[in-house]
Amino acid sequence: MTTQEEQTRIGLRFPTGFVFGAATSAYQIEGAVDEDGRGVSIWDTFAKTPGRVLNGDNADVAIDHYHRYREDAQIMAELGLSAYRFSVSWPRIQPDGSGRINQKGLDFYKRLTDELRRHGIDPWLTLYHWDLPQALEDRGGWPNRDTAYCFADYAATVHEALKDYVHTFSTVNEPWCTAFLGYASGEHAPGRREPENAIRGAHHLNLAHGLSVQAMGARRVGGCVNLYAITPATASEADQDAARRIDGLQNRFFLDALMTGRYPQDVLDDLGMDLDFIRDGDLATIKAPIDLLLVNYYSRFTVSGAPGGRASAAAAPTDTGSPWVGSEHVSFVNGGRPVTAMGWEIDRGGLLEVLSRVARDYPAIPMVVSENGAAFDDVLEHGRVHDAERVAYLDEHLRACRDAIDAGVPLEGYFAWSLMDNFEWAWGYGKRFGLVHVDFETQRRVLKDSALWYSEIIRQNRRHEQTDS
Ligand code: FCB
């Protein structure tokens, strides 16, 4: 029996209707940056600035999904995916960030979603996965309140054009990353290191979420957060305080705002800054009712407040500052677990912990795991990629999902990150997360063992569903 058969034999059974998906994002896969009237995004500018992306990589071509979406949809169909989570490139729709609509941009997503539906794959649309139109950055970017209103207009436009094709929308992917990696550490576009503006940006991203939920009217819509399990390195007061702070900035700042319409007071106190940009009524807008919460989960942080530690959980590939505004002294400690090629510690227990925590601390909200996966140094040999470590990672985390469901968590689906190898932000093409291997020279796609394994899990579940009904 092969390893793959052994793994699947054990069976990973989910309730009927559980969504098995995979995820990508526009800038990471599409390429075609100058085609059909697309405007410039902050990632185009950033990637072309020396020293910002490893090896000077950019996503001008990426994995050419803009031209190969039919082939890619065919691959998804072969895998048996029930859903595909992708993002819309804002500068394709509004090249100047506001005003003029580029019909050709909307047409691309109509073609894509049509193709998906032809294969019986449910399109899950993310409105913002980090590619802000450069024109809006030139007017101040996310620290500028107007950006949130522009986003709501853009969301309404996309919703109106695609609502007959898509029934699940989500707003901002991982606002933490946009705010804190984009405007505090500078690891991501636009690469600014302005801690106070990172907080403004975080608030305006939350506001953009709420305004766009309102602007889209009747629809199924969710917010998307990246959550971490966080453990103090020791029981010392300093380490416990560090854990509270990082949990506050990473998790509660976004969850509390979206789900309860409040910012955590301890986080505001830690920041110790003038918060006059939070206006009356903003939090009520941010709390606009959503239909589901999309949770991205990768790892656990072990943190210490003792002086002299390392500033970041996993080394950034480029020269960066600290993303932890107001808590820059916190250090990230080796928790002693195996790591992925990103240096991220592998901890399935962390996924169970974050899902259970949301179910416990916030009003009953249906959830999906909207991203989960791992980079490893894959080797393509004789047309195969034996990525046993990725299979093990996905298997463990899917089991954590099932444990969460067994414990009563309203979890409705799982999306592997990523469908295909792609442009991994500041790491360029140096890190591979795909279920599908992509040769970045020839654009040839090859299913890795993890893709075959995942598709077998999906098939087994479908068979059970049919027997049950
Ligand atoms: C997430 C991002 C996604 C990808 C994975 C590895 O934070 O949403 O685009 O980079 O990490």
Coordinates of C-alpha atoms and ligand atoms in Angstrom, one line a residue:
M1 CA 0.0 0.0 0.0
T2 CA 1.4 3.4 -0.9
T3 CA 1.6 6.2 1.7
Q4 CA -1.2 8.0 0.0
E5 CA -3.5 5.0 0.2
E6 CA -2.6 4.5 3.9
Q7 CA -3.4 8.1 4.7
T8 CA -6.8 8.0 3.0
R9 CA -7.7 4.6 4.2
I10 CA -8.0 6.0 7.7
G11 CA -10.7 8.2 6.4
L12 CA -11.4 11.8 7.0
R13 CA -15.1 12.1 7.1
F14 CA -17.0 15.4 7.1
P15 CA -20.7 16.3 7.4
T16 CA -22.7 16.3 4.2
G17 CA -22.3 19.6 2.3
F18 CA -18.9 20.4 3.9
V19 CA -17.1 22.6 1.4
F20 CA -13.7 21.3 0.1
G21 CA -11.9 24.2 -1.7
A22 CA -8.6 25.7 -2.6
A23 CA -7.6 29.4 -2.6
T24 CA -5.5 31.8 -4.6
S25 CA -5.3 35.6 -5.1
A26 CA -5.2 37.8 -8.1
Y27 CA -1.7 39.4 -8.0
Q28 CA -0.1 36.1 -7.0
I29 CA -1.4 34.2 -10.1
E30 CA -2.9 36.3 -12.8
G31 CA 0.1 38.1 -14.6
A32 CA -1.2 40.1 -17.6
V33 CA -0.5 43.3 -15.6
D34 CA -0.7 45.6 -18.7
E35 CA -3.6 43.9 -20.4
D36 CA -7.2 44.9 -21.1
G37 CA -6.9 48.3 -19.3
R38 CA -5.6 47.1 -15.9
G39 CA -4.2 50.0 -13.8
V40 CA -1.1 49.8 -11.6
S41 CA -1.3 48.3 -8.1
I42 CA 0.9 49.0 -5.1
W43 CA 2.4 45.5 -5.6
D44 CA 3.5 46.3 -9.2
T45 CA 5.3 49.4 -7.8
F46 CA 6.7 47.6 -4.8
A47 CA 8.0 44.6 -6.6
K48 CA 9.9 46.8 -9.0
T49 CA 11.6 48.7 -6.2
P50 CA 15.0 47.1 -5.6
G51 CA 15.4 45.2 -2.4
R52 CA 11.7 44.8 -1.7
V53 CA 11.2 41.3 -3.1
L54 CA 13.7 38.4 -2.9
N55 CA 15.7 38.0 -6.2
G56 CA 14.0 41.0 -7.7
D57 CA 10.9 38.9 -8.6
N58 CA 7.7 40.5 -9.7
A59 CA 4.3 39.1 -10.8
D60 CA 4.1 40.7 -14.3
V61 CA 3.6 37.1 -15.6
A62 CA 3.1 35.2 -12.4
I63 CA 1.6 31.9 -13.4
D64 CA -0.3 33.4 -16.3
H65 CA -3.7 32.5 -14.9
Y66 CA -5.3 35.4 -16.8
H67 CA -4.7 33.4 -20.0
R68 CA -4.8 29.9 -18.5
Y69 CA -7.9 30.1 -16.3
R70 CA -9.7 27.5 -18.4
E71 CA -6.9 25.0 -17.9
D72 CA -6.8 25.9 -14.2
A73 CA -10.6 25.4 -13.8
Q74 CA -10.2 22.0 -15.5
I75 CA -7.5 21.1 -12.9
M76 CA -9.9 22.1 -10.1
A77 CA -12.6 19.9 -11.6
E78 CA -10.2 17.0 -11.8
L79 CA -9.5 17.5 -8.1
G80 CA -13.2 17.4 -7.4
L81 CA -13.2 20.8 -5.6
S82 CA -16.6 22.0 -4.5
A83 CA -15.4 25.7 -4.3
Y84 CA -12.6 28.0 -5.4
R85 CA -11.7 31.1 -3.5
F86 CA -10.0 33.8 -5.7
S87 CA -9.7 37.5 -5.5
V88 CA -10.6 40.3 -7.8
S89 CA -7.8 42.7 -8.8
W90 CA -9.2 46.2 -7.9
P91 CA -7.0 48.0 -10.5
R92 CA -8.5 45.8 -13.3
I93 CA -11.9 47.1 -12.3
Q94 CA -11.0 50.7 -11.5
P95 CA -7.6 51.5 -13.0
D96 CA -7.6 54.8 -11.2
G97 CA -8.9 53.4 -7.9
S98 CA -12.1 55.3 -8.1
G99 CA -14.5 56.5 -10.8
R100 CA -14.1 55.0 -14.2
I101 CA -15.0 51.3 -14.5
N102 CA -13.1 49.1 -16.8
Q103 CA -15.6 46.7 -18.3
K104 CA -12.9 44.4 -19.7
G105 CA -11.8 43.7 -16.1
L106 CA -15.3 42.7 -15.0
D107 CA -15.6 40.6 -18.1
F108 CA -12.5 38.5 -17.1
Y109 CA -14.2 37.6 -13.8
K110 CA -17.4 36.8 -15.6
R111 CA -15.5 34.4 -17.9
L112 CA -13.8 32.8 -14.9
T113 CA -16.9 32.4 -12.8
D114 CA -18.8 31.0 -15.8
E115 CA -16.1 28.5 -16.4
L116 CA -16.1 27.4 -12.8
R117 CA -19.8 27.0 -12.7
R118 CA -19.7 25.0 -15.9
H119 CA -17.6 22.5 -13.9
G120 CA -19.9 22.7 -10.8
I121 CA -17.3 24.6 -8.8
D122 CA -18.7 27.3 -6.5
P123 CA -16.8 30.6 -7.0
W124 CA -16.0 32.4 -3.6
L125 CA -15.0 35.9 -4.4
T126 CA -12.6 38.0 -2.2
L127 CA -12.7 41.7 -3.0
Y128 CA -9.3 42.7 -1.7
H129 CA -6.2 40.6 -1.5
W130 CA -3.7 43.4 -1.1
D131 CA -3.4 44.9 -4.6
L132 CA -4.5 48.4 -3.9
P133 CA -4.6 50.7 -7.0
Q134 CA -1.5 52.8 -6.9
A135 CA -3.6 55.9 -7.6
L136 CA -5.2 55.5 -4.1
E137 CA -1.8 54.9 -2.4
D138 CA -0.7 58.2 -4.1
R139 CA -3.6 59.8 -2.2
G140 CA -2.4 58.4 1.1
G141 CA -3.4 54.7 0.9
W142 CA -5.2 52.9 3.8
P143 CA -4.2 55.6 6.4
N144 CA -6.4 57.9 4.3
R145 CA -10.1 57.5 5.4
D146 CA -11.3 58.1 1.8
T147 CA -9.8 54.8 0.7
A148 CA -12.5 53.0 2.8
Y149 CA -15.2 54.8 0.9
C150 CA -13.6 54.1 -2.5
F151 CA -13.5 50.5 -1.5
A152 CA -17.2 50.4 -0.7
D153 CA -17.9 51.9 -4.2
Y154 CA -15.7 49.3 -5.8
A155 CA -17.4 46.5 -3.8
A156 CA -20.8 47.7 -4.9
T157 CA -19.6 47.7 -8.6
V158 CA -18.2 44.2 -8.4
H159 CA -21.2 42.9 -6.5
E160 CA -23.6 44.3 -9.0
A161 CA -21.7 42.9 -12.0
L162 CA -21.1 39.5 -10.6
K163 CA -23.9 38.7 -8.2
D164 CA -25.6 36.4 -10.6
Y165 CA -22.4 34.4 -10.9
V166 CA -21.1 34.4 -7.4
H167 CA -23.1 33.9 -4.2
T168 CA -20.3 34.1 -1.6
F169 CA -18.4 37.4 -1.3
S170 CA -15.7 38.3 1.2
T171 CA -14.3 41.7 1.9
V172 CA -10.7 42.2 2.9
N173 CA -8.3 39.3 3.1
E174 CA -6.2 39.5 6.3
P175 CA -6.5 43.2 7.2
W176 CA -3.7 42.6 9.8
C177 CA -1.2 42.0 7.0
T178 CA -2.2 45.0 4.9
A179 CA -2.1 47.3 7.9
F180 CA 0.9 46.0 9.8
L181 CA 3.1 44.5 7.1
G182 CA 2.2 47.3 4.6
Y183 CA 2.5 50.3 6.9
A184 CA 4.5 49.3 10.0
S185 CA 7.2 46.7 9.1
G186 CA 7.3 47.6 5.4
E187 CA 7.7 43.9 4.4
H188 CA 4.7 44.2 2.1
A189 CA 3.5 46.9 -0.3
P190 CA 3.5 49.9 -0.1
G191 CA 6.5 49.3 2.2
R192 CA 6.0 52.2 4.6
R193 CA 7.3 52.2 8.2
E194 CA 4.9 54.5 9.9
P195 CA 3.5 52.7 13.0
E196 CA 0.8 55.2 13.8
N197 CA -0.4 55.1 10.2
A198 CA -0.5 51.3 10.4
I199 CA -3.2 51.7 13.2
R200 CA -5.1 54.3 11.1
G201 CA -4.9 51.9 8.2
A202 CA -6.1 49.0 10.3
H203 CA -9.1 51.0 11.4
H204 CA -9.9 52.1 7.8
L205 CA -9.6 48.5 6.6
N206 CA -12.2 47.6 9.2
L207 CA -14.3 50.5 8.1
A208 CA -13.9 49.5 4.5
H209 CA -15.2 46.0 5.5
G210 CA -18.3 47.4 7.2
L211 CA -19.1 50.0 4.5
S212 CA -18.7 47.4 1.7
V213 CA -21.0 44.9 3.6
Q214 CA -23.6 47.7 3.7
A215 CA -23.0 48.7 0.1
M216 CA -23.5 45.2 -1.2
G217 CA -27.0 44.9 0.3
A218 CA -28.6 41.4 0.2
R219 CA -25.9 38.8 -0.4
R220 CA -23.9 36.2 1.4
V221 CA -20.8 38.0 2.7
G222 CA -18.0 37.3 5.1
G223 CA -15.0 39.0 6.7
C224 CA -11.6 37.3 6.6
V225 CA -9.1 37.3 9.4
N226 CA -5.8 35.6 9.9
L227 CA -5.7 34.2 13.4
Y228 CA -2.8 32.7 15.4
A229 CA -2.8 30.6 18.5
I230 CA -0.6 32.4 21.0
T231 CA 1.3 31.0 23.9
P232 CA 3.4 32.8 26.5
A233 CA 7.0 31.4 26.6
T234 CA 6.8 31.0 30.4
A235 CA 4.3 31.7 33.1
S236 CA 6.2 34.9 34.0
E237 CA 4.2 38.1 34.1
A238 CA 6.2 39.7 31.3
D239 CA 5.6 36.7 28.9
Q240 CA 1.9 36.6 29.7
D241 CA 1.7 40.3 29.0
A242 CA 3.4 39.7 25.7
A243 CA 0.9 37.0 24.8
R244 CA -2.0 39.4 25.7
R245 CA -0.5 42.1 23.5
I246 CA 0.1 40.0 20.5
D247 CA -3.3 38.3 20.8
G248 CA -4.7 41.8 21.0
L249 CA -3.1 43.2 17.9
Q250 CA -3.2 40.1 15.8
N251 CA -6.6 38.6 16.7
R252 CA -8.9 40.7 18.9
F253 CA -8.4 44.1 17.2
F254 CA -10.2 42.7 14.2
L255 CA -12.4 40.0 15.7
D256 CA -13.8 42.3 18.4
A257 CA -14.4 45.1 15.9
L258 CA -16.2 43.0 13.3
M259 CA -18.1 40.8 15.8
T260 CA -18.9 43.1 18.7
G261 CA -18.4 46.6 17.4
R262 CA -15.8 47.5 20.0
Y263 CA -12.0 47.7 20.0
P264 CA -10.4 45.9 22.9
Q265 CA -9.6 48.6 25.5
D266 CA -6.3 47.0 26.6
V267 CA -5.0 47.2 23.0
L268 CA -6.0 50.9 22.7
D269 CA -4.2 51.5 26.0
D270 CA -1.1 49.7 24.8
L271 CA -1.0 51.9 21.7
G272 CA -1.1 55.0 23.8
M273 CA -1.8 57.2 20.8
D274 CA -4.4 59.8 19.8
L275 CA -7.3 57.8 18.2
D276 CA -9.3 60.8 16.9
F277 CA -9.5 59.0 13.5
I278 CA -12.0 56.6 15.0
R279 CA -15.2 58.6 14.5
D280 CA -18.6 58.2 16.1
G281 CA -20.6 55.5 14.3
D282 CA -17.6 53.8 12.7
L283 CA -17.8 50.8 15.0
A284 CA -21.5 50.4 14.4
T285 CA -20.7 50.3 10.6
I286 CA -17.8 47.9 11.1
K287 CA -20.2 45.6 13.0
A288 CA -22.5 45.3 10.0
P289 CA -24.0 41.8 10.1
I290 CA -22.1 39.2 8.2
D291 CA -23.1 35.7 7.2
L292 CA -19.9 34.0 7.9
L293 CA -16.3 34.4 9.1
L294 CA -13.4 33.3 6.9
V295 CA -10.4 32.2 9.1
N296 CA -6.9 31.9 7.7
Y297 CA -4.7 29.8 9.9
Y298 CA -1.0 28.8 9.5
S299 CA 0.8 28.6 12.8
R300 CA 1.2 29.3 16.5
F301 CA 3.3 32.1 18.1
T302 CA 5.2 31.5 21.3
V303 CA 6.1 35.0 22.7
S304 CA 8.2 36.5 25.4
G305 CA 8.2 40.0 27.0
A306 CA 11.7 39.5 28.4
P307 CA 14.3 41.8 26.9
G308 CA 16.8 40.7 24.2
G309 CA 14.6 38.4 22.2
R310 CA 14.2 38.0 18.4
A311 CA 11.8 40.5 16.9
S312 CA 9.9 38.3 14.5
A313 CA 8.5 34.8 14.5
A314 CA 10.1 33.8 11.2
A315 CA 12.8 35.9 9.6
A316 CA 11.5 38.2 6.8
P317 CA 13.3 37.8 3.5
T318 CA 14.0 41.6 3.2
D319 CA 15.0 44.4 5.5
T320 CA 12.0 45.2 7.6
G321 CA 10.9 46.9 10.8
S322 CA 8.6 45.5 13.5
P323 CA 4.9 45.1 12.6
W324 CA 3.9 45.0 16.3
V325 CA 3.0 48.6 16.9
G326 CA 3.3 49.6 20.6
S327 CA 4.6 46.2 21.5
E328 CA 7.9 46.2 19.6
H329 CA 9.7 44.7 22.6
V330 CA 7.9 41.4 22.3
S331 CA 10.1 38.6 21.0
F332 CA 9.1 35.4 19.3
V333 CA 10.5 32.2 20.8
N334 CA 11.2 28.9 19.2
G335 CA 8.4 26.6 20.4
G336 CA 10.3 23.5 19.5
R337 CA 7.9 22.3 16.8
P338 CA 8.8 21.2 13.3
V339 CA 8.7 24.0 10.8
T340 CA 7.7 24.5 7.2
A341 CA 10.0 26.1 4.6
M342 CA 8.8 29.5 5.8
G343 CA 10.1 28.7 9.2
W344 CA 6.5 28.6 10.5
E345 CA 5.9 26.1 13.3
I346 CA 3.5 23.3 12.5
D347 CA 0.8 23.0 15.1
R348 CA -2.6 21.5 14.3
G349 CA -3.6 22.1 17.9
G350 CA -3.5 25.8 17.2
L351 CA -6.1 25.5 14.5
L352 CA -8.5 23.7 16.9
E353 CA -7.7 26.3 19.5
V354 CA -8.5 29.3 17.3
L355 CA -11.7 27.8 15.9
S356 CA -13.0 26.9 19.3
R357 CA -12.0 30.3 20.6
V358 CA -14.1 32.1 18.0
A359 CA -17.0 29.8 18.6
R360 CA -16.8 30.5 22.3
D361 CA -16.0 34.2 22.4
Y362 CA -18.2 35.6 19.6
P363 CA -21.8 35.3 18.7
A364 CA -22.6 32.1 16.8
I365 CA -21.1 32.7 13.4
P366 CA -20.6 30.0 10.7
M367 CA -17.0 29.7 9.8
V368 CA -14.8 28.3 7.1
V369 CA -11.0 27.8 7.2
S370 CA -10.3 30.0 4.1
E371 CA -6.6 29.4 4.0
N372 CA -4.4 26.7 5.4
G373 CA -1.3 25.1 4.0
A374 CA 2.5 24.9 3.9
A375 CA 5.5 25.7 1.8
F376 CA 8.1 23.0 1.4
D377 CA 11.1 22.6 -0.9
D378 CA 9.4 20.5 -3.5
V379 CA 11.3 18.5 -6.0
L380 CA 9.8 17.6 -9.4
E381 CA 11.2 14.3 -10.5
H382 CA 10.0 12.1 -13.4
G383 CA 6.8 14.1 -13.6
R384 CA 5.9 13.6 -9.9
V385 CA 6.3 15.7 -6.7
H386 CA 6.3 13.5 -3.6
D387 CA 5.4 16.1 -1.1
A388 CA 4.7 13.8 1.8
E389 CA 5.3 16.7 4.4
R390 CA 2.5 18.7 2.8
V391 CA 0.2 15.7 2.8
A392 CA 0.9 15.2 6.5
Y393 CA 0.4 19.0 7.2
L394 CA -3.0 19.0 5.4
D395 CA -4.1 15.8 6.9
E396 CA -3.4 17.0 10.4
H397 CA -5.1 20.3 9.9
L398 CA -8.2 18.7 8.3
R399 CA -8.3 16.4 11.3
A400 CA -8.3 19.5 13.5
C401 CA -11.2 20.8 11.5
R402 CA -13.1 17.6 12.1
D403 CA -12.3 17.7 15.8
A404 CA -13.6 21.3 15.9
I405 CA -16.9 20.2 14.3
D406 CA -17.2 17.3 16.7
A407 CA -16.7 19.8 19.5
G408 CA -19.7 21.8 18.2
V409 CA -17.8 24.5 16.2
P410 CA -20.0 25.7 13.2
L411 CA -17.3 25.0 10.6
E412 CA -18.7 24.7 7.1
G413 CA -15.6 24.3 4.9
Y414 CA -11.9 24.2 4.3
F415 CA -9.8 25.9 1.6
A416 CA -6.2 24.7 1.0
W417 CA -3.7 27.4 0.4
S418 CA -2.9 27.3 -2.4
L419 CA -4.3 25.6 -5.4
M420 CA -1.1 26.3 -7.4
D421 CA 2.5 27.4 -6.7
N422 CA 2.6 31.2 -7.1
F423 CA 4.2 34.5 -6.3
E424 CA 4.7 34.5 -2.5
W425 CA 4.9 38.2 -1.9
A426 CA 8.2 39.4 -0.5
W427 CA 9.5 35.9 -1.0
G428 CA 8.9 36.0 -4.8
Y429 CA 8.9 32.6 -6.4
G430 CA 11.1 31.2 -3.7
K431 CA 8.4 29.5 -1.7
R432 CA 5.9 26.9 -3.0
F433 CA 2.6 26.4 -1.3
G434 CA 0.7 24.8 -4.2
L435 CA -1.2 21.5 -4.4
V436 CA -0.2 21.8 -8.0
H437 CA 3.4 22.3 -9.0
V438 CA 4.0 25.1 -11.5
D439 CA 7.2 25.4 -13.6
F440 CA 7.6 29.1 -13.6
E441 CA 9.5 29.0 -17.0
T442 CA 7.1 26.8 -19.0
Q443 CA 4.0 27.4 -16.9
R444 CA 3.5 23.6 -17.0
R445 CA 1.1 22.4 -14.2
V446 CA 1.7 19.0 -12.5
L447 CA -0.4 17.6 -9.7
K448 CA 1.7 17.0 -6.6
D449 CA 1.0 14.0 -4.3
S450 CA -0.9 16.4 -2.0
A451 CA -3.3 17.2 -4.8
L452 CA -4.0 13.5 -5.5
W453 CA -4.4 12.9 -1.8
Y454 CA -6.8 15.8 -1.3
S455 CA -8.9 14.8 -4.3
E456 CA -9.2 11.3 -2.8
I457 CA -10.4 12.7 0.5
I458 CA -13.0 14.7 -1.4
R459 CA -14.1 11.7 -3.5
Q460 CA -14.4 9.5 -0.4
N461 CA -16.6 12.1 1.3
R462 CA -18.8 12.4 -1.8
R463 CA -19.2 8.6 -1.9
H464 CA -20.3 8.7 1.7
E465 CA -22.7 11.5 1.0
Q466 CA -24.3 9.5 -1.8
T467 CA -24.6 6.3 0.3
D468 CA -26.1 8.3 3.2
S469 CA -28.7 10.0 1.1
Ligands
FCB1 C1 -1.4 34.4 3.7 C2 -1.8 35.2 2.4 C3 -1.7 34.4 1.2 C4 -0.4 33.6 1.2 C5 -0.3 32.8 2.4 C6 1.0 31.9 2.5 O1 -1.1 35.3 4.7 O2 -3.2 35.6 2.5 O3 -1.7 35.3 0.1 O4 0.7 34.5 1.1 O5 -0.3 33.6 3.6

